[in-house]
Amino acid sequence: VADEFVRVRLVRITWVDLNLFDFDYDLTWACFFLSPDEKIYGRYGGRDAAGADTRNSLAGLKYAMRAAVEAHRRHDPGQPVPPKQPPVYVERMTSARNYRGCIHCHQVKEIRRDDLLTAGKWDRSEIFSYPLPENLGFSLEKDRGNIVRSVTPDGSAGRTGLRKGDTVRRLNGYNIHSFADAQYALHKAPVKGQIAVSWSRGQADMTGSLSLADGWRRTNITWRPSLLGLLPSLPLNGSDLDAKDRKTLGVGEKRLAIRLEKPVHSELRAVGLRENDVIIGLNNQQPDMSMEKFLAHIRQNYLAGDRITLTIIRDGKRMQLPMRLR
Amino acid sequence: MRPFLLAISIGLLPPSADPAHAQAPKRARQGWHNDYEVAKDLARKTGKPLMVVFRCEP
């Protein structure tokens, strides 16, 4: 199927029109299928926090390639595109001057963000880009990227009527043949509201709307290189409290309870934490959470600069310690 | 390298990952071009669609 295409491999993002080649620049590999007059038939690539290969396979790539060849043969209008705009090149963005040497793909996001921050237009919600289909309660097969692999009954897709084995045809106006197609369609969806979905089941064609609840775009972003400078790190040295100490302090079996050990990081000492303090709460909540999950929770739900309040037990007394994440 | 990327590299991509090759346009290596405009012209002439791969080189 590769011979059905004129194939191009680009290893530099400079002098690439970002209006046309709009993709998840945190990826190390991404693919477009398009016509010579630049109608985009489909995409391939994409990943999640579990790993770079979790969503990709050669079979899945061939499946998407064959769909693109068919779309080209029948002169398919391709995916929706905004009205033709002048090309946008990363090296022409204002903040690009702060980057020396080869601009990596993920730096497109960083440069864009820097420009928006400078203009006072950056919105925190933009960190949740390229949401997963799972965010709306369905997943797609790896080798046939438009076949529904699973549906969460009480999720948005389940309520709309999507079922395992259905073939997703269009999502938010985009033809779907791969995970990357679906992820792009969701990336273009609003923060709140509804998007159209059409699918087939056997000979029957069906349509519906997927509702987008508050926070539906929220996804594990900790793998994204463009966000590394924004994600906080809590330098805790300690361990989960054992059963005996939990009983003594009256802390439930699964509740957060981390005893700090020596050395206590200077950043934590500066906010008042000491050796043997036991962290039992975050922002007045006492979640069921191990130390490992607590650290992941901080990284997945906050940004550097955010303020949190820790509840601790010291010498049998409870205290609240506010701090700013770094 | 992850299995998928390794398979792609062996099966589809040219053997050289040298950016110098990537920046030397015109000639296709093992069927892969590195100049988008040249490839687009060729696609027009042959009536084929384009497959454009972005591969970030560390």
Coordinates of N, CA and C in Angstrom, one line a residue, chain B residues 9-50:
Chain B
S9 N 10.7 2.0 11.0 CA 12.1 2.4 10.6 C 12.6 1.3 9.6
I10 N 12.4 0.0 10.0 CA 12.9 -1.0 9.1 C 12.1 -1.1 7.8
G11 N 10.8 -1.0 8.0 CA 9.9 -1.3 6.8 C 9.7 -0.2 5.9
L12 N 9.7 1.0 6.4 CA 9.3 2.1 5.6 C 10.3 3.2 5.4
L13 N 11.1 3.5 6.5 CA 11.9 4.7 6.4 C 13.3 4.3 5.8
P14 N 13.9 5.4 5.3 CA 15.2 5.2 4.7 C 16.2 4.8 5.8
P15 N 17.3 4.1 5.5 CA 18.2 3.7 6.5 C 18.9 4.8 7.2
S16 N 19.2 5.9 6.5 CA 19.9 6.9 7.1 C 19.0 7.9 7.9
A17 N 19.4 8.2 9.1 CA 18.7 9.2 9.9 C 19.5 10.5 10.0
D18 N 20.5 10.6 9.1 CA 21.3 11.8 9.2 C 20.6 13.0 8.7
P19 N 20.4 14.0 9.5 CA 19.7 15.2 9.1 C 20.3 15.8 7.8
A20 N 21.6 15.6 7.6 CA 22.2 16.2 6.4 C 21.5 15.6 5.1
H21 N 21.1 14.3 5.2 CA 20.4 13.7 4.1 C 19.0 14.4 4.0
A22 N 18.4 14.6 5.1 CA 17.1 15.1 5.1 C 17.1 16.5 4.5
Q23 N 18.1 17.3 4.7 CA 18.2 18.6 4.2 C 18.7 18.7 2.7
A24 N 19.1 17.6 2.2 CA 19.5 17.5 0.8 C 18.4 17.1 -0.1
P25 N 17.6 18.0 -0.6 CA 16.3 17.6 -1.3 C 16.5 17.0 -2.7
K26 N 15.5 16.8 -3.3 CA 15.3 16.4 -4.7 C 15.3 14.9 -4.9
R27 N 16.3 14.2 -4.5 CA 16.3 12.7 -4.8 C 15.6 11.9 -3.7
A28 N 14.7 11.0 -4.1 CA 14.0 10.2 -3.2 C 14.9 9.0 -2.8
R29 N 15.0 8.7 -1.6 CA 15.8 7.5 -1.1 C 14.8 6.4 -0.7
Q30 N 14.9 5.3 -1.4 CA 14.1 4.1 -1.2 C 12.6 4.6 -1.2
G31 N 12.3 5.4 -2.1 CA 10.9 5.8 -2.3 C 10.4 6.9 -1.4
W32 N 11.3 7.4 -0.5 CA 10.9 8.5 0.4 C 11.6 9.8 0.0
H33 N 10.8 10.8 -0.2 CA 11.3 12.2 -0.5 C 11.5 12.9 0.8
N34 N 12.3 13.9 0.7 CA 12.5 14.8 1.9 C 12.2 16.2 1.6
D35 N 11.6 16.5 0.4 CA 11.2 17.8 0.0 C 9.7 17.8 -0.3
Y36 N 9.0 18.5 0.6 CA 7.5 18.4 0.4 C 7.1 19.0 -0.9
E37 N 7.6 20.1 -1.3 CA 7.2 20.7 -2.6 C 7.5 19.8 -3.8
V38 N 8.6 19.2 -3.8 CA 9.0 18.3 -4.9 C 8.0 17.1 -4.9
A39 N 7.7 16.6 -3.7 CA 6.8 15.5 -3.6 C 5.4 15.9 -4.0
K40 N 5.0 17.1 -3.7 CA 3.6 17.5 -4.1 C 3.5 17.6 -5.6
D41 N 4.6 18.1 -6.2 CA 4.6 18.2 -7.7 C 4.5 16.8 -8.3
L42 N 5.2 15.9 -7.7 CA 5.2 14.5 -8.2 C 3.8 13.9 -8.0
A43 N 3.2 14.2 -6.9 CA 1.8 13.7 -6.6 C 0.8 14.2 -7.7
R44 N 1.0 15.4 -8.0 CA 0.1 16.0 -9.1 C 0.3 15.3 -10.4
K45 N 1.6 15.0 -10.7 CA 1.9 14.4 -12.0 C 1.4 12.9 -12.0
T46 N 1.5 12.2 -10.9 CA 1.2 10.8 -10.9 C -0.2 10.5 -10.5
G47 N -0.9 11.5 -9.9 CA -2.3 11.4 -9.5 C -2.4 10.6 -8.1
K48 N -1.2 10.4 -7.5 CA -1.2 9.7 -6.2 C -1.4 10.7 -5.0
P49 N -2.0 10.2 -3.9 CA -2.0 11.0 -2.7 C -0.6 11.0 -2.1
L50 N -0.5 11.9 -1.1 CA 0.8 12.1 -0.4 C 0.7 11.4 1.0

